[in-house]
mmCIF file of C-alpha atoms in Angstrom:
data_model
loop_
_atom_site.group_PDB
_atom_site.id
_atom_site.type_symbol
_atom_site.label_atom_id
_atom_site.label_comp_id
_atom_site.label_asym_id
_atom_site.label_seq_id
_atom_site.Cartn_x
_atom_site.Cartn_y
_atom_site.Cartn_z
ATOM 1 C CA MET A 1 -35.016 -28.408 -37.809
ATOM 2 C CA PRO A 2 -36.216 -29.171 -41.148
ATOM 3 C CA THR A 3 -33.186 -29.139 -43.539
ATOM 4 C CA SER A 4 -32.858 -26.987 -46.212
ATOM 5 C CA PRO A 5 -34.566 -27.533 -49.779
ATOM 6 C CA THR A 6 -31.333 -27.165 -50.995
ATOM 7 C CA THR A 7 -29.597 -29.260 -48.938
ATOM 8 C CA ASP A 8 -29.044 -32.982 -47.594
ATOM 9 C CA PRO A 9 -28.355 -33.479 -44.055
ATOM 10 C CA VAL A 10 -24.615 -32.766 -43.110
ATOM 11 C CA GLY A 11 -22.067 -35.465 -44.149
ATOM 12 C CA ARG A 12 -24.845 -37.814 -46.136
ATOM 13 C CA ARG A 13 -24.483 -35.824 -49.227
ATOM 14 C CA PRO A 14 -22.480 -38.319 -51.744
ATOM 15 C CA PRO A 15 -19.107 -36.753 -52.883
ATOM 16 C CA ALA A 16 -18.693 -34.569 -56.089
ATOM 17 C CA PRO A 17 -18.037 -36.183 -58.975
ATOM 18 C CA HIS A 18 -13.871 -35.688 -59.576
ATOM 19 C CA LEU A 19 -13.802 -35.632 -63.451
ATOM 20 C CA PRO A 20 -10.983 -34.762 -65.624
ATOM 21 C CA VAL A 21 -11.850 -32.598 -68.545
ATOM 22 C CA SER A 22 -12.233 -34.218 -72.050
ATOM 23 C CA LEU A 23 -10.712 -32.493 -75.242
ATOM 24 C CA ALA A 24 -10.189 -33.599 -78.503
ATOM 25 C CA LEU A 25 -7.172 -32.630 -80.380
ATOM 26 C CA VAL A 26 -7.669 -32.861 -84.302
ATOM 27 C CA GLY A 27 -4.107 -32.327 -86.366
ATOM 28 C CA ALA A 28 -2.022 -30.970 -82.944
ATOM 29 C CA GLY A 29 1.538 -33.230 -83.418
ATOM 30 C CA PRO A 30 3.813 -32.703 -81.034
ATOM 31 C CA GLU A 31 2.468 -29.403 -79.992
ATOM 32 C CA ALA A 32 -0.074 -30.963 -78.077
ATOM 33 C CA ARG A 33 2.103 -31.232 -75.556
ATOM 34 C CA ASP A 34 2.660 -27.882 -74.846
ATOM 35 C CA TRP A 35 -1.262 -26.903 -75.150
ATOM 36 C CA LEU A 36 -1.884 -29.963 -72.640
ATOM 37 C CA ALA A 37 1.419 -28.953 -70.103
ATOM 38 C CA ALA A 38 -0.390 -25.319 -69.712
ATOM 39 C CA LEU A 39 -3.594 -26.912 -68.176
ATOM 40 C CA GLU A 40 -1.701 -29.155 -66.308
ATOM 41 C CA ALA A 41 0.494 -25.864 -64.927
ATOM 42 C CA ALA A 42 -3.015 -24.535 -64.230
ATOM 43 C CA GLY A 43 -4.409 -27.976 -61.809
ATOM 44 C CA VAL A 44 -6.610 -29.251 -64.537
ATOM 45 C CA ALA A 45 -6.600 -32.753 -64.935
ATOM 46 C CA VAL A 46 -6.958 -33.571 -68.281
ATOM 47 C CA ARG A 47 -8.008 -36.768 -70.430
ATOM 48 C CA ALA A 48 -7.340 -35.655 -74.266
ATOM 49 C CA THR A 49 -8.085 -37.765 -77.503
ATOM 50 C CA GLU A 50 -5.534 -37.268 -80.564
ATOM 51 C CA CYS A 51 -7.184 -37.207 -83.672
ATOM 52 C CA GLU A 52 -5.058 -36.674 -87.263
ATOM 53 C CA ASP A 53 -8.240 -35.255 -88.575
ATOM 54 C CA ALA A 54 -12.050 -34.822 -89.009
ATOM 55 C CA SER A 55 -12.176 -38.599 -89.529
ATOM 56 C CA GLY A 56 -11.044 -39.605 -86.701
ATOM 57 C CA PHE A 57 -12.774 -36.591 -84.571
ATOM 58 C CA ALA A 58 -16.109 -38.624 -85.468
ATOM 59 C CA ALA A 59 -14.936 -41.432 -83.630
ATOM 60 C CA ALA A 60 -13.559 -39.304 -80.758
ATOM 61 C CA LEU A 61 -17.652 -38.176 -80.650
ATOM 62 C CA ARG A 62 -18.204 -41.580 -78.884
ATOM 63 C CA ASP A 63 -17.596 -40.582 -75.980
ATOM 64 C CA PRO A 64 -18.185 -37.110 -73.545
ATOM 65 C CA LEU A 65 -15.922 -34.501 -75.015
ATOM 66 C CA ASP A 66 -15.868 -30.757 -73.291
ATOM 67 C CA LEU A 67 -13.985 -28.443 -76.149
ATOM 68 C CA VAL A 68 -12.081 -29.860 -79.111
ATOM 69 C CA LEU A 69 -8.850 -28.183 -80.355
ATOM 70 C CA VAL A 70 -8.099 -28.036 -83.969
ATOM 71 C CA TRP A 71 -4.918 -26.818 -85.213
ATOM 72 C CA ASP A 72 -5.853 -25.089 -88.383
ATOM 73 C CA ASP A 73 -4.620 -24.823 -92.287
ATOM 74 C CA ALA A 74 -4.079 -21.478 -93.381
ATOM 75 C CA ALA A 75 -7.431 -21.978 -95.570
ATOM 76 C CA GLY A 76 -9.253 -22.815 -92.484
ATOM 77 C CA GLU A 77 -10.254 -26.514 -94.063
ATOM 78 C CA ARG A 78 -9.681 -28.562 -91.120
ATOM 79 C CA ALA A 79 -11.448 -26.408 -88.599
ATOM 80 C CA LEU A 80 -14.591 -26.236 -91.082
ATOM 81 C CA SER A 81 -14.036 -30.285 -91.786
ATOM 82 C CA VAL A 82 -14.613 -30.946 -87.824
ATOM 83 C CA LEU A 83 -17.705 -28.345 -87.370
ATOM 84 C CA ALA A 84 -19.164 -29.933 -90.117
ATOM 85 C CA VAL A 85 -18.686 -33.111 -88.837
ATOM 86 C CA ALA A 86 -20.013 -32.333 -85.517
ATOM 87 C CA GLU A 87 -23.066 -30.722 -87.015
ATOM 88 C CA GLN A 88 -23.650 -34.246 -89.107
ATOM 89 C CA GLU A 89 -23.671 -35.521 -85.551
ATOM 90 C CA GLY A 90 -25.556 -33.398 -83.596
ATOM 91 C CA SER A 91 -22.533 -32.377 -81.369
ATOM 92 C CA GLU A 92 -23.081 -29.155 -79.815
ATOM 93 C CA VAL A 93 -19.119 -29.641 -78.156
ATOM 94 C CA ALA A 94 -17.045 -26.625 -78.431
ATOM 95 C CA VAL A 95 -14.417 -26.092 -80.876
ATOM 96 C CA ALA A 96 -12.031 -23.992 -80.140
ATOM 97 C CA VAL A 97 -9.014 -22.810 -83.428
ATOM 98 C CA VAL A 98 -5.454 -22.588 -82.903
ATOM 99 C CA VAL A 99 -3.753 -20.682 -85.529
ATOM 100 C CA HIS A 100 -0.811 -18.804 -87.269
ATOM 101 C CA ALA A 101 -1.238 -15.279 -87.512
ATOM 102 C CA GLU A 102 -0.844 -15.552 -91.529
ATOM 103 C CA ALA A 103 -3.873 -18.813 -91.150
ATOM 104 C CA ALA A 104 -6.058 -15.943 -88.937
ATOM 105 C CA ALA A 105 -8.784 -15.045 -92.348
ATOM 106 C CA GLY A 106 -9.531 -18.866 -92.168
ATOM 107 C CA ALA A 107 -9.659 -19.576 -88.776
ATOM 108 C CA ARG A 108 -12.705 -16.163 -89.008
ATOM 109 C CA ALA A 109 -14.327 -18.115 -91.587
ATOM 110 C CA ALA A 110 -14.507 -20.795 -89.137
ATOM 111 C CA GLN A 111 -15.270 -19.035 -86.074
ATOM 112 C CA GLY A 112 -17.890 -17.722 -88.186
ATOM 113 C CA GLU A 113 -19.410 -21.161 -88.814
ATOM 114 C CA GLY A 114 -19.356 -21.943 -84.772
ATOM 115 C CA ALA A 115 -16.273 -22.215 -83.853
ATOM 116 C CA ALA A 116 -16.140 -20.819 -80.242
ATOM 117 C CA ALA A 117 -12.542 -19.472 -80.091
ATOM 118 C CA LEU A 118 -9.024 -18.735 -81.529
ATOM 119 C CA LEU A 119 -6.109 -19.099 -80.291
ATOM 120 C CA ALA A 120 -2.172 -18.569 -81.674
ATOM 121 C CA ARG A 121 -0.089 -21.058 -81.669
ATOM 122 C CA SER A 122 2.481 -19.271 -78.824
ATOM 123 C CA SER A 123 0.110 -18.737 -76.567
ATOM 124 C CA ALA A 124 -0.978 -22.138 -74.551
ATOM 125 C CA GLU A 125 -0.783 -20.299 -71.717
ATOM 126 C CA LEU A 126 -4.868 -18.885 -72.744
ATOM 127 C CA LEU A 127 -5.927 -22.250 -72.901
ATOM 128 C CA PRO A 128 -6.955 -22.716 -68.642
ATOM 129 C CA GLU A 129 -9.140 -19.198 -68.789
ATOM 130 C CA THR A 130 -10.612 -20.080 -72.213
ATOM 131 C CA LEU A 131 -11.783 -23.311 -70.988
ATOM 132 C CA ARG A 132 -13.541 -21.845 -68.268
ATOM 133 C CA TRP A 133 -14.813 -19.815 -69.810
ATOM 134 C CA ILE A 134 -16.244 -22.043 -71.937
ATOM 135 C CA LEU A 135 -17.093 -24.510 -69.672
ATOM 136 C CA SER A 136 -19.267 -21.789 -67.655
ATOM 137 C CA GLY A 137 -21.491 -20.685 -70.914
ATOM 138 C CA ALA A 138 -21.677 -24.814 -71.570
ATOM 139 C CA ARG A 139 -23.201 -24.919 -67.986
ATOM 140 C CA LEU A 140 -24.973 -21.966 -67.632
ATOM 141 C CA GLU A 141 -26.942 -23.108 -71.277
ATOM 142 C CA THR A 142 -27.392 -26.295 -69.964
ATOM 143 C CA ARG A 143 -28.613 -25.317 -66.584
ATOM 144 C CA SER A 144 -31.010 -23.233 -67.957
ATOM 145 C CA GLU A 145 -32.408 -25.490 -70.271
ATOM 146 C CA LEU A 146 -33.093 -27.554 -67.156
ATOM 147 C CA ALA A 147 -35.160 -24.386 -65.392
ATOM 148 C CA GLY A 148 -37.278 -24.487 -68.394
ATOM 149 C CA ARG A 149 -37.842 -28.304 -67.873
ATOM 150 C CA ILE A 150 -38.982 -28.093 -64.471
ATOM 151 C CA ALA A 151 -40.984 -25.116 -64.436
ATOM 152 C CA HIS A 152 -42.835 -26.795 -67.146
ATOM 153 C CA ASP A 153 -43.226 -29.890 -64.837
ATOM 154 C CA LEU A 154 -44.477 -27.784 -61.993
ATOM 155 C CA ASN A 155 -46.994 -25.599 -63.822
ATOM 156 C CA ASN A 156 -48.239 -29.211 -65.026
ATOM 157 C CA ARG A 157 -48.028 -30.147 -61.179
ATOM 158 C CA LEU A 158 -49.984 -27.276 -59.870
ATOM 159 C CA ALA A 159 -52.837 -27.642 -62.613
ATOM 160 C CA PRO A 160 -55.015 -29.778 -61.142
ATOM 161 C CA ILE A 161 -54.967 -28.642 -57.650
ATOM 162 C CA PRO A 162 -57.993 -25.541 -58.415
ATOM 163 C CA LEU A 163 -59.223 -28.620 -60.789
ATOM 164 C CA VAL A 164 -59.945 -31.192 -57.499
ATOM 165 C CA LEU A 165 -61.020 -28.099 -55.074
ATOM 166 C CA ASN A 166 -63.296 -26.337 -56.983
ATOM 167 C CA LEU A 167 -64.924 -30.238 -57.220
ATOM 168 C CA LEU A 168 -64.800 -30.411 -53.983
ATOM 169 C CA ARG A 169 -66.347 -27.652 -53.028
ATOM 170 C CA ARG A 170 -69.384 -29.061 -55.644
ATOM 171 C CA SER A 171 -70.185 -31.951 -53.539
ATOM 172 C CA ALA A 172 -70.500 -30.496 -50.393
ATOM 173 C CA GLY A 173 -71.875 -31.413 -47.881
ATOM 174 C CA ARG A 174 -70.991 -35.164 -49.889
ATOM 175 C CA PRO A 175 -68.950 -37.790 -48.687
ATOM 176 C CA LEU A 176 -65.606 -37.082 -49.945
ATOM 177 C CA ASP A 177 -63.843 -38.939 -52.711
ATOM 178 C CA PRO A 178 -60.936 -40.057 -51.553
ATOM 179 C CA GLY A 179 -59.172 -40.171 -55.156
ATOM 180 C CA GLN A 180 -59.684 -36.599 -55.576
ATOM 181 C CA LEU A 181 -57.957 -35.914 -52.541
ATOM 182 C CA ASP A 182 -55.411 -38.393 -53.640
ATOM 183 C CA ALA A 183 -54.617 -36.074 -56.395
ATOM 184 C CA VAL A 184 -54.299 -33.645 -54.711
ATOM 185 C CA GLU A 185 -51.562 -35.391 -52.283
ATOM 186 C CA LEU A 186 -49.865 -36.179 -55.403
ATOM 187 C CA ALA A 187 -50.272 -32.189 -57.284
ATOM 188 C CA THR A 188 -48.792 -31.250 -53.955
ATOM 189 C CA ARG A 189 -45.778 -33.384 -52.771
ATOM 190 C CA GLY A 190 -44.852 -32.784 -57.089
ATOM 191 C CA SER A 191 -44.997 -29.211 -56.724
ATOM 192 C CA MET A 192 -42.934 -28.985 -53.799
ATOM 193 C CA ALA A 193 -39.855 -31.661 -55.061
ATOM 194 C CA ALA A 194 -40.284 -29.514 -58.334
ATOM 195 C CA VAL A 195 -39.536 -25.949 -56.122
ATOM 196 C CA ARG A 196 -36.743 -28.200 -54.226
ATOM 197 C CA GLU A 197 -34.798 -29.215 -57.586
ATOM 198 C CA LEU A 198 -35.208 -25.660 -59.070
ATOM 199 C CA SER A 199 -34.362 -24.272 -55.837
ATOM 200 C CA GLU A 200 -30.929 -26.351 -55.505
ATOM 201 C CA LEU A 201 -30.021 -25.837 -59.515
ATOM 202 C CA LEU A 202 -30.161 -22.001 -59.049
ATOM 203 C CA ALA A 203 -28.476 -22.416 -56.053
ATOM 204 C CA ALA A 204 -25.547 -24.212 -56.354
ATOM 205 C CA PRO A 205 -22.119 -23.218 -57.803
ATOM 206 C CA PRO A 206 -21.993 -23.850 -61.685
ATOM 207 C CA GLU A 207 -19.007 -26.906 -61.287
ATOM 208 C CA ALA A 208 -20.826 -28.530 -58.252
ATOM 209 C CA PRO A 209 -23.275 -31.695 -58.835
ATOM 210 C CA VAL A 210 -27.050 -31.032 -58.409
ATOM 211 C CA ARG A 211 -30.599 -32.775 -57.207
ATOM 212 C CA ILE A 212 -32.195 -32.867 -60.555
ATOM 213 C CA GLY A 213 -34.949 -35.578 -61.493
ATOM 214 C CA ALA A 214 -33.595 -38.056 -63.708
ATOM 215 C CA LYS A 215 -36.433 -37.645 -66.493
ATOM 216 C CA HIS A 216 -35.256 -33.724 -67.424
ATOM 217 C CA LEU A 217 -32.243 -35.494 -68.109
ATOM 218 C CA LEU A 218 -34.040 -38.067 -70.222
ATOM 219 C CA ALA A 219 -36.228 -35.323 -71.745
ATOM 220 C CA LEU A 220 -33.638 -33.345 -73.011
ATOM 221 C CA ALA A 221 -31.485 -36.105 -74.860
ATOM 222 C CA ALA A 222 -34.593 -36.806 -76.418
ATOM 223 C CA ARG A 223 -35.073 -33.407 -77.788
ATOM 224 C CA SER A 224 -31.208 -33.233 -79.017
ATOM 225 C CA TRP A 225 -31.580 -35.758 -81.101
ATOM 226 C CA ARG A 226 -34.637 -35.282 -82.721
ATOM 227 C CA ARG A 227 -33.268 -32.838 -84.994
ATOM 228 C CA PRO A 228 -29.818 -34.858 -86.027
ATOM 229 C CA LEU A 229 -31.691 -37.694 -86.607
ATOM 230 C CA ALA A 230 -35.129 -35.913 -88.565
ATOM 231 C CA ALA A 231 -31.933 -34.389 -91.116
ATOM 232 C CA THR A 232 -29.872 -37.706 -91.119
ATOM 233 C CA VAL A 233 -31.870 -40.639 -90.900
ATOM 234 C CA GLY A 234 -35.126 -39.928 -92.186
ATOM 235 C CA ALA A 235 -38.899 -38.991 -90.913
ATOM 236 C CA SER A 236 -39.110 -42.546 -90.299
ATOM 237 C CA THR A 237 -37.267 -42.504 -87.267
ATOM 238 C CA SER A 238 -39.054 -41.887 -83.431
ATOM 239 C CA VAL A 239 -37.201 -40.808 -80.280
ATOM 240 C CA ILE A 240 -39.400 -41.626 -77.912
ATOM 241 C CA ALA A 241 -39.101 -40.524 -74.197
ATOM 242 C CA ASP A 242 -40.945 -43.287 -72.154
ATOM 243 C CA TYR A 243 -40.578 -42.950 -67.782
ATOM 244 C CA PRO A 244 -43.081 -43.211 -65.271
ATOM 245 C CA PRO A 245 -43.874 -39.278 -63.908
ATOM 246 C CA ASP A 246 -42.659 -40.388 -60.447
ATOM 247 C CA LEU A 247 -38.797 -41.334 -61.504
ATOM 248 C CA ALA A 248 -37.017 -40.074 -58.763
ATOM 249 C CA ALA A 249 -34.037 -37.263 -58.838
ATOM 250 C CA VAL A 250 -30.730 -38.266 -58.924
ATOM 251 C CA ARG A 251 -26.933 -36.131 -57.995
ATOM 252 C CA VAL A 252 -25.019 -35.422 -61.015
ATOM 253 C CA ASP A 253 -23.532 -32.985 -62.738
ATOM 254 C CA PRO A 254 -25.762 -32.838 -65.333
ATOM 255 C CA ILE A 255 -23.844 -31.801 -68.442
ATOM 256 C CA ARG A 256 -21.981 -34.670 -68.209
ATOM 257 C CA LEU A 257 -24.701 -36.847 -67.680
ATOM 258 C CA LEU A 258 -26.293 -35.182 -70.747
ATOM 259 C CA GLN A 259 -22.795 -35.797 -72.807
ATOM 260 C CA VAL A 260 -23.061 -39.388 -71.706
ATOM 261 C CA LEU A 261 -26.939 -39.879 -72.729
ATOM 262 C CA TRP A 262 -25.867 -37.973 -75.936
ATOM 263 C CA CYS A 263 -22.649 -40.643 -76.463
ATOM 264 C CA LEU A 264 -24.774 -43.850 -75.588
ATOM 265 C CA ALA A 265 -27.426 -42.796 -78.028
ATOM 266 C CA ARG A 266 -24.447 -42.467 -80.811
ATOM 267 C CA ARG A 267 -23.496 -46.046 -79.960
ATOM 268 C CA ALA A 268 -26.921 -47.772 -79.737
ATOM 269 C CA LEU A 269 -27.799 -46.012 -83.153
ATOM 270 C CA ASP A 270 -24.311 -47.099 -84.818
ATOM 271 C CA GLY A 271 -24.613 -50.684 -83.167
ATOM 272 C CA ALA A 272 -28.476 -51.553 -84.271
ATOM 273 C CA ALA A 273 -30.152 -52.046 -88.008
ATOM 274 C CA GLY A 274 -32.699 -49.547 -87.608
ATOM 275 C CA GLY A 275 -35.865 -49.017 -85.591
ATOM 276 C CA ASP A 276 -37.144 -46.162 -83.070
ATOM 277 C CA LEU A 277 -34.703 -44.445 -80.419
ATOM 278 C CA GLN A 278 -35.896 -44.823 -76.869
ATOM 279 C CA PHE A 279 -34.935 -43.185 -74.011
ATOM 280 C CA ARG A 280 -36.172 -44.883 -71.192
ATOM 281 C CA GLY A 281 -36.389 -44.202 -67.161
ATOM 282 C CA ARG A 282 -37.765 -46.267 -64.283
ATOM 283 C CA ASN A 283 -37.292 -46.659 -60.476
ATOM 284 C CA LEU A 284 -35.836 -49.202 -59.139
ATOM 285 C CA GLN A 285 -36.769 -50.317 -55.193
ATOM 286 C CA ALA A 286 -33.017 -51.884 -54.079
ATOM 287 C CA THR A 287 -29.305 -52.170 -55.732
ATOM 288 C CA LEU A 288 -25.869 -53.156 -54.966
ATOM 289 C CA GLY A 289 -24.389 -50.653 -54.212
ATOM 290 C CA ARG A 290 -20.625 -49.566 -55.537
ATOM 291 C CA ASP A 291 -18.884 -51.122 -52.090
ATOM 292 C CA ALA A 292 -20.846 -54.524 -53.275
ATOM 293 C CA ALA A 293 -22.699 -54.358 -50.022
ATOM 294 C CA ALA A 294 -25.429 -51.603 -49.433
ATOM 295 C CA LEU A 295 -28.820 -51.609 -50.770
ATOM 296 C CA GLY A 296 -30.744 -48.825 -51.506
ATOM 297 C CA PRO A 297 -33.131 -46.925 -54.068
ATOM 298 C CA ALA A 298 -31.448 -45.900 -57.645
ATOM 299 C CA VAL A 299 -32.891 -44.899 -60.454
ATOM 300 C CA GLU A 300 -32.469 -47.052 -63.909
ATOM 301 C CA LEU A 301 -31.761 -45.043 -67.468
ATOM 302 C CA ARG A 302 -31.892 -46.800 -70.951
ATOM 303 C CA VAL A 303 -30.818 -45.442 -74.326
ATOM 304 C CA VAL A 304 -32.062 -48.150 -76.499
ATOM 305 C CA CYS A 305 -32.155 -49.040 -80.704
ATOM 306 C CA GLY A 306 -34.024 -51.338 -82.601
ATOM 307 C CA GLY A 307 -36.228 -53.007 -84.173
ATOM 308 C CA SER A 308 -38.930 -52.672 -81.533
ATOM 309 C CA ALA A 309 -39.575 -51.341 -78.204
ATOM 310 C CA VAL A 310 -39.779 -54.472 -76.509
ATOM 311 C CA GLU A 311 -38.164 -54.871 -73.134
ATOM 312 C CA VAL A 312 -33.777 -55.602 -73.738
ATOM 313 C CA GLY A 313 -32.195 -57.834 -71.856
ATOM 314 C CA GLU A 314 -28.260 -58.240 -70.976
ATOM 315 C CA GLY A 315 -25.818 -58.701 -73.792
ATOM 316 C CA PRO A 316 -22.175 -59.818 -73.817
ATOM 317 C CA GLU A 317 -19.662 -57.144 -73.379
ATOM 318 C CA PRO A 318 -17.490 -56.677 -75.141
ATOM 319 C CA SER A 319 -19.897 -55.970 -77.770
ATOM 320 C CA PRO A 320 -20.133 -57.860 -81.368
ATOM 321 C CA TRP A 321 -21.811 -55.081 -83.006
ATOM 322 C CA ARG A 322 -21.250 -54.217 -86.371
ATOM 323 C CA SER A 323 -19.565 -50.693 -85.827
ATOM 324 C CA ALA A 324 -17.282 -52.071 -82.451
ATOM 325 C CA PRO A 325 -14.992 -52.213 -80.862
ATOM 326 C CA TYR A 326 -16.804 -49.979 -78.397
ATOM 327 C CA ASP A 327 -14.155 -48.326 -76.151
ATOM 328 C CA LEU A 328 -16.739 -47.036 -73.365
ATOM 329 C CA ALA A 329 -13.767 -45.910 -70.806
ATOM 330 C CA GLY A 330 -14.521 -42.289 -70.733
ATOM 331 C CA VAL A 331 -18.156 -43.113 -71.070
ATOM 332 C CA ARG A 332 -17.786 -45.520 -67.996
ATOM 333 C CA ALA A 333 -15.888 -43.217 -66.237
ATOM 334 C CA VAL A 334 -18.442 -40.232 -65.858
ATOM 335 C CA VAL A 335 -21.149 -43.665 -64.578
ATOM 336 C CA GLU A 336 -18.870 -44.400 -61.692
ATOM 337 C CA ALA A 337 -17.843 -41.136 -60.564
ATOM 338 C CA HIS A 338 -21.357 -40.251 -60.140
ATOM 339 C CA GLY A 339 -21.499 -43.615 -57.770
ATOM 340 C CA GLY A 340 -23.259 -45.561 -60.637
ATOM 341 C CA SER A 341 -23.043 -48.243 -63.422
ATOM 342 C CA LEU A 342 -23.239 -49.115 -66.796
ATOM 343 C CA ARG A 343 -23.975 -52.335 -68.724
ATOM 344 C CA ALA A 344 -24.393 -53.765 -72.266
ATOM 345 C CA LEU A 345 -27.637 -54.535 -73.758
ATOM 346 C CA ALA A 346 -29.325 -56.594 -76.442
ATOM 347 C CA ALA A 347 -32.401 -55.412 -77.977
ATOM 348 C CA ALA A 348 -34.949 -57.168 -80.457
ATOM 349 C CA PRO A 349 -35.014 -57.647 -83.304
ATOM 350 C CA ASP A 350 -31.812 -55.962 -84.374
ATOM 351 C CA GLY A 351 -30.602 -53.343 -82.253
ATOM 352 C CA CYS A 352 -28.784 -52.435 -78.781
ATOM 353 C CA GLY A 353 -28.510 -50.293 -76.416
ATOM 354 C CA TYR A 354 -27.008 -49.341 -72.830
ATOM 355 C CA ALA A 355 -28.692 -49.322 -69.691
ATOM 356 C CA ILE A 356 -26.700 -47.011 -66.479
ATOM 357 C CA VAL A 357 -28.136 -47.271 -62.758
ATOM 358 C CA LEU A 358 -27.992 -44.304 -60.604
ATOM 359 C CA PRO A 359 -28.004 -44.165 -56.775
ATOM 360 C CA VAL A 360 -30.896 -41.643 -55.168
ATOM 361 C CA PRO A 361 -29.394 -39.881 -53.159
ATOM 362 C CA VAL A 362 -30.545 -38.834 -49.382
ATOM 363 C CA GLY A 363 -33.485 -36.828 -49.235
ATOM 364 C CA ALA A 364 -34.365 -36.720 -52.799
ATOM 365 C CA SER A 365 -37.975 -37.077 -54.079
ATOM 366 C CA ARG A 366 -38.575 -40.772 -53.742
ATOM 367 C CA PRO A 367 -41.639 -42.739 -55.917
ATOM 368 C CA THR A 368 -45.123 -42.166 -55.468
ATOM 369 C CA GLY A 369 -46.360 -45.710 -56.407
ATOM 370 C CA SER A 370 -47.456 -44.535 -59.738
ATOM 371 C CA SER A 371 -47.029 -46.433 -62.289
ATOM 372 C CA ARG A 372 -48.113 -44.950 -65.301
ATOM 373 C CA SER A 373 -45.701 -43.673 -67.816
ATOM 374 C CA SER A 374 -45.022 -40.490 -69.358
ATOM 375 C CA ARG A 375 -43.682 -40.627 -73.182
ATOM 376 C CA SER A 376 -43.163 -38.671 -76.006
ATOM 377 C CA SER A 377 -41.937 -39.239 -79.355
ATOM 378 C CA ALA A 378 -41.241 -37.093 -82.570
ATOM 379 C CA ARG A 379 -40.713 -38.669 -85.720
#
């Protein structure tokens, strides 16, 4: 019996990543204990970073974040500063403002600027439900964007089929062109893979990892960086997404992997002297498993910023780059929870970057042998 397009064979699915919710608490002081205790009482595992002000929050954005809690002053200035930093950094992390009743007017001004929620200081017990609501919205938005990417890819893969079939009809009575038959087969297989990805994306519970083409993650990460770079760095910086059309699928929590790619891009930009920001992918036929014994297919995703697009090589870690120290604990925790590995790279000239290796799940689409890359860039 064939397996469902939305599941792997029983007993062969990789374990779901168990990741704590990652919070930044800005200006909380001693009150942070009560709010973290409320999450613990609700069974939510938390990884928290405490920041005194908006400048500390900028550093916290170098690791994946699910929510920022801002303890507001009466005028709402701290919340507005945090929102301004998030916009400057190109981050779309949700911000909730914790206020006294007398500070509500300033907090509402901050909410008008983009804060996702207002929470009274005396209502820490409301945080778990607020967090669930905010994360559900973020997951829904991410999956909607991925569904749009898959649908676009599916349309592109289906397009050659009627064209080639029409050519075959015109050549009736002549020997069949193997290249035309190969084109139909590749388009058909790619279309079937896209349908499987879309089916799983729509059917899986919001909190569950899904099987998704790694190229869609790279494309969305590149798109998310084009606007902030155009606004802050200038038109001379290009964002490049480069990967083969047959880049394999991975099983991930997409919102977490997109957070990882965003954070690595920020670190690469901080550590480089300038140049293009590149999101690159390639298939690996065999890679060392987490148990240091198993070999299997994998996908490598690279985030590189440097003065040229030359191949990068492995660099020392910890990194000596100018914006050090780089504590990659949060990023590494997400990658390793997905069965992957993370390493630092050194690009030339005067650049830097990172490489993530993720296993290809059983039953996912495998490389078809195509070597041509799909490349897009924007200035």
